Amino acid sequence: MTSVPQRRAPRRRRATSSRRGGPLVYLVLVLLALYAIGPILVLLFSSLKNPAEISTNPMGPPSEAMWDNFLTAWQNANMAAGLSNSLVIVLATAVGVCLISGAAAYAMVRLDIPAPGALTMYLLVVTALPIQLFLVPLVNWWTRLGLYDTQIGLILIYWAIYSPFSTLLLRSYLIAIPPDYEAAARMDGAGEATVFFRIVLPLIWPGVITAGLVAALQAYNEFLLAVTFIQDNEALPVSISLYSFQQGFTVNYALVSAAGIIMILPVLLLFLVLQRRFVEGYASTGMAN
């Protein structure tokens, strides 16, 4: 008998292409990191200088760090009140957007509503519209309703403009979840509210965190609506406090830079803590139809 030659098992291909591209990939990442961190680093250097050194050495590190600039900017710019007001606005915006978008996405995917495709298209169109188109009628309506120059009035607007995107985001999560869990809960006598809060919400929790974080960052950095609808100095968010301080201290760029560092520090820390969940929330959804 002639022995049949056995085929050798194919060797696993090594990831040579990824290894060859390793140094180039790292170089690109380092350049992107410098591009992102560079402005913040220059702002930090400016916040530790005096005005004379900023004019002679605008980009380099300070010869002697002046940490008192942060205390002076904190007091003169009223950053404590601005940060506390922004905290209230950001938390209320994030919680409201998560509840509104979660309930809307659940209704679009699970409930029998007419023309769900048209509703999705409507949300896409609303997301693309600029808010400047509605400023004049909004000021008129909010003045009549007594919501002008109040934080709750600004929060309601944030709910309206940030909820469509979050609804589409959470809708893509719900599409990927089988409805068997909800059907089992209904067989046990659970109502729609119980099914949503105790079954659906824990399953889409990464998406909820992502939607809340996106809405919080947008509300924290938003300027146009805040400067239009908030006039009371005691209710100003931190972005308007920094703007008012900059208008009064345009010559002392060191104090303005210190106030800017104080403003971006909470957002930077929040993103560093939740960056993994933020990236996972975006990566796990493709905005499915």
XYZ file of C-alpha atoms in Angstrom:
289
model
C 0.000 0.000 0.000
C 1.217 3.409 -0.873
C 1.012 5.913 1.881
C -0.931 9.014 1.058
C 1.117 12.060 1.846
C -0.507 14.045 4.598
C -0.959 17.732 4.181
C 0.657 19.836 6.737
C -1.641 21.969 8.770
C -1.388 25.566 7.640
C 0.582 27.681 10.015
C -1.070 30.591 11.595
C -0.154 33.742 9.909
C 1.663 36.040 12.126
C 0.530 39.553 12.346
C 3.574 40.753 10.443
C 1.743 43.643 8.890
C 0.720 45.023 12.267
C 4.253 44.545 13.605
C 5.793 46.250 10.609
C 3.403 49.146 11.051
C 4.031 49.328 14.789
C 6.592 52.182 14.887
C 4.622 54.211 12.354
C 1.413 53.712 14.327
C 3.106 54.803 17.549
C 4.581 57.844 15.814
C 1.157 58.893 14.538
C -0.365 58.378 17.998
C 2.386 60.461 19.618
C 1.818 63.274 17.116
C -1.929 63.180 17.715
C -1.362 63.221 21.483
C 0.916 66.250 21.168
C -1.641 67.926 18.928
C -4.333 67.374 21.582
C -2.266 68.076 24.698
C -0.212 70.937 23.247
C -2.818 73.718 23.613
C -3.663 72.612 27.150
C 0.040 72.559 28.050
C 0.571 76.055 26.643
C -2.489 77.261 28.574
C -1.073 75.725 31.747
C 2.285 77.429 31.159
C 0.535 80.784 30.641
C -1.458 80.363 33.843
C 1.774 80.061 35.841
C 3.455 83.189 34.425
C 3.113 86.904 34.941
C 1.853 89.135 32.112
C 5.353 90.349 31.264
C 6.708 86.826 30.843
C 3.762 85.845 28.649
C 4.684 88.604 26.196
C 8.367 87.629 26.105
C 7.913 83.826 26.303
C 4.370 82.948 25.192
C 4.935 79.233 24.415
C 7.611 77.994 26.791
C 7.423 76.935 30.443
C 7.503 79.596 33.158
C 10.791 80.600 34.745
C 9.053 80.677 38.141
C 5.650 79.114 38.747
C 3.120 81.590 40.136
C 0.517 79.345 41.773
C -1.210 82.362 43.286
C -2.748 83.044 39.876
C -5.201 80.195 40.428
C -6.383 81.580 43.764
C -6.750 85.081 42.326
C -8.669 83.794 39.297
C -10.875 81.612 41.524
C -11.888 84.626 43.600
C -12.107 87.324 40.931
C -13.899 85.184 38.328
C -16.381 83.800 40.877
C -15.531 80.291 39.717
C -17.085 78.624 42.771
C -20.573 79.883 41.894
C -20.044 79.148 38.206
C -18.947 75.561 38.852
C -21.819 74.920 41.246
C -24.342 76.293 38.747
C -22.803 74.207 35.961
C -22.952 71.127 38.188
C -26.701 71.581 38.678
C -27.299 72.201 34.970
C -25.082 69.319 33.831
C -26.538 66.741 36.217
C -30.126 67.726 35.439
C -29.393 67.674 31.708
C -27.706 64.264 31.795
C -30.416 62.612 33.907
C -33.256 64.126 31.881
C -31.699 63.233 28.536
C -31.110 59.636 29.651
C -34.725 59.214 30.810
C -36.263 60.913 27.769
C -34.081 59.178 25.188
C -34.323 55.808 26.927
C -38.112 55.908 27.010
C -38.304 57.179 23.422
C -35.906 54.511 22.133
C -37.857 51.800 23.982
C -41.098 52.991 22.395
C -39.559 53.100 18.925
C -38.150 49.561 19.109
C -40.561 47.618 21.295
C -43.949 49.301 20.993
C -46.185 49.188 17.955
C -46.055 52.808 16.853
C -47.049 54.009 13.377
C -44.294 54.850 10.868
C -41.173 54.182 12.970
C -38.968 54.895 9.949
C -40.457 58.361 9.570
C -39.829 59.014 13.256
C -36.196 57.997 12.867
C -35.836 60.331 9.891
C -37.434 63.118 11.912
C -34.860 62.638 14.685
C -32.027 62.728 12.172
C -33.335 65.953 10.662
C -33.851 67.559 14.076
C -30.309 66.617 15.082
C -28.916 68.348 11.981
C -30.855 71.602 12.404
C -28.885 74.508 13.951
C -30.282 75.868 17.202
C -29.823 79.447 15.943
C -32.990 79.034 13.878
C -35.090 78.828 17.050
C -33.490 81.492 19.250
C -35.973 84.292 18.552
C -39.181 82.247 19.075
C -37.644 80.492 22.090
C -36.864 83.809 23.788
C -40.425 84.949 23.121
C -42.034 81.747 24.427
C -39.766 81.438 27.448
C -40.455 85.050 28.428
C -44.209 84.440 28.291
C -43.919 81.189 30.255
C -41.680 82.717 32.929
C -38.792 80.397 32.054
C -36.443 83.080 30.760
C -33.403 83.789 32.979
C -33.903 80.560 34.926
C -31.810 77.425 35.053
C -34.811 75.156 34.547
C -35.609 77.000 31.309
C -32.075 76.393 30.031
C -32.219 72.743 31.115
C -35.478 72.217 29.193
C -33.822 73.492 26.034
C -30.865 71.173 26.582
C -33.253 68.247 26.961
C -34.844 69.104 23.634
C -31.652 69.501 21.602
C -29.604 66.643 23.112
C -32.306 63.969 23.336
C -32.642 63.144 19.590
C -29.044 61.954 19.248
C -29.242 60.000 22.505
C -32.490 58.406 21.341
C -30.830 57.141 18.174
C -27.876 55.902 20.204
C -29.999 53.937 22.681
C -32.234 52.675 19.882
C -29.244 50.905 18.358
C -28.628 49.187 21.700
C -32.216 48.024 22.002
C -32.230 46.564 18.497
C -29.380 44.233 19.451
C -31.167 42.971 22.599
C -33.609 40.048 22.126
C -37.112 40.744 23.468
C -37.298 37.382 25.260
C -36.288 38.910 28.596
C -39.107 41.414 28.437
C -41.621 38.772 27.376
C -40.659 36.615 30.358
C -41.118 39.579 32.691
C -44.555 40.319 31.242
C -45.562 36.697 31.752
C -44.726 37.176 35.423
C -47.107 40.127 35.570
C -44.672 43.040 35.161
C -45.972 46.239 33.630
C -44.277 48.324 30.966
C -42.665 50.653 33.511
C -41.267 47.711 35.482
C -40.011 46.062 32.299
C -38.274 49.247 31.214
C -36.631 50.205 34.510
C -35.788 46.729 35.833
C -35.135 44.725 32.657
C -34.318 46.987 29.731
C -32.410 49.769 31.471
C -29.750 47.498 33.046
C -29.167 45.821 29.671
C -28.515 49.120 27.881
C -26.599 50.677 30.781
C -23.350 51.241 28.778
C -25.344 53.178 26.201
C -27.089 55.178 28.922
C -23.723 56.155 30.418
C -22.448 57.190 26.999
C -25.559 59.251 26.250
C -25.417 60.914 29.663
C -21.714 61.699 29.330
C -22.149 63.202 25.855
C -25.067 65.352 27.028
C -23.150 66.431 30.152
C -20.082 67.491 28.174
C -22.204 69.391 25.663
C -24.136 71.182 28.391
C -20.935 72.055 30.262
C -19.230 73.554 27.207
C -22.314 75.184 25.654
C -22.111 78.967 25.394
C -24.681 80.455 23.005
C -27.843 79.305 24.775
C -26.396 79.959 28.224
C -25.437 83.556 27.419
C -28.823 84.121 25.762
C -31.151 82.648 28.373
C -29.263 83.319 31.634
C -28.801 86.932 32.726
C -28.708 86.604 36.514
C -25.115 86.756 37.762
C -25.885 84.296 40.544
C -27.152 81.657 38.086
C -24.433 81.899 35.431
C -22.682 78.654 34.465
C -18.902 78.481 34.510
C -18.542 79.120 30.760
C -20.283 82.496 31.092
C -18.346 83.276 34.274
C -15.105 82.733 32.371
C -16.358 84.876 29.492
C -17.327 87.738 31.824
C -13.984 87.499 33.594
C -12.137 87.589 30.288
C -14.006 90.713 29.234
C -12.963 92.462 32.435
C -9.369 91.229 32.525
C -8.337 91.225 28.882
C -4.825 92.473 29.698
C -3.917 89.910 32.372
C -3.798 86.763 30.264
C -2.207 84.847 33.126
C -5.361 85.103 35.247
C -7.564 84.339 32.249
C -5.489 81.233 31.518
C -5.704 80.153 35.147
C -9.485 80.502 35.060
C -9.549 78.481 31.830
C -7.543 75.678 33.482
C -9.987 75.660 36.397
C -12.885 75.325 33.954
C -11.471 72.448 31.881
C -10.079 70.496 34.841
C -13.427 68.894 35.931
C -14.232 67.827 32.355
C -10.745 66.426 31.847
C -10.895 64.407 35.058
C -14.392 63.138 34.249
C -13.335 61.985 30.801
C -10.191 60.279 32.141
C -12.269 58.361 34.683
C -15.001 57.328 32.229
C -13.030 57.145 28.988
C -13.174 53.354 28.781
C -16.944 53.260 29.164
C -17.282 56.190 26.779
C -15.269 54.478 24.023
C -16.956 51.099 24.626
C -20.379 52.730 24.426
C -19.583 54.261 21.052
C -17.789 51.194 19.708
C -20.534 48.729 20.619
C -23.152 50.503 18.510
C -23.242 51.235 14.830
C -26.465 53.240 14.717
C -28.279 50.241 13.268
C -31.453 50.792 11.309
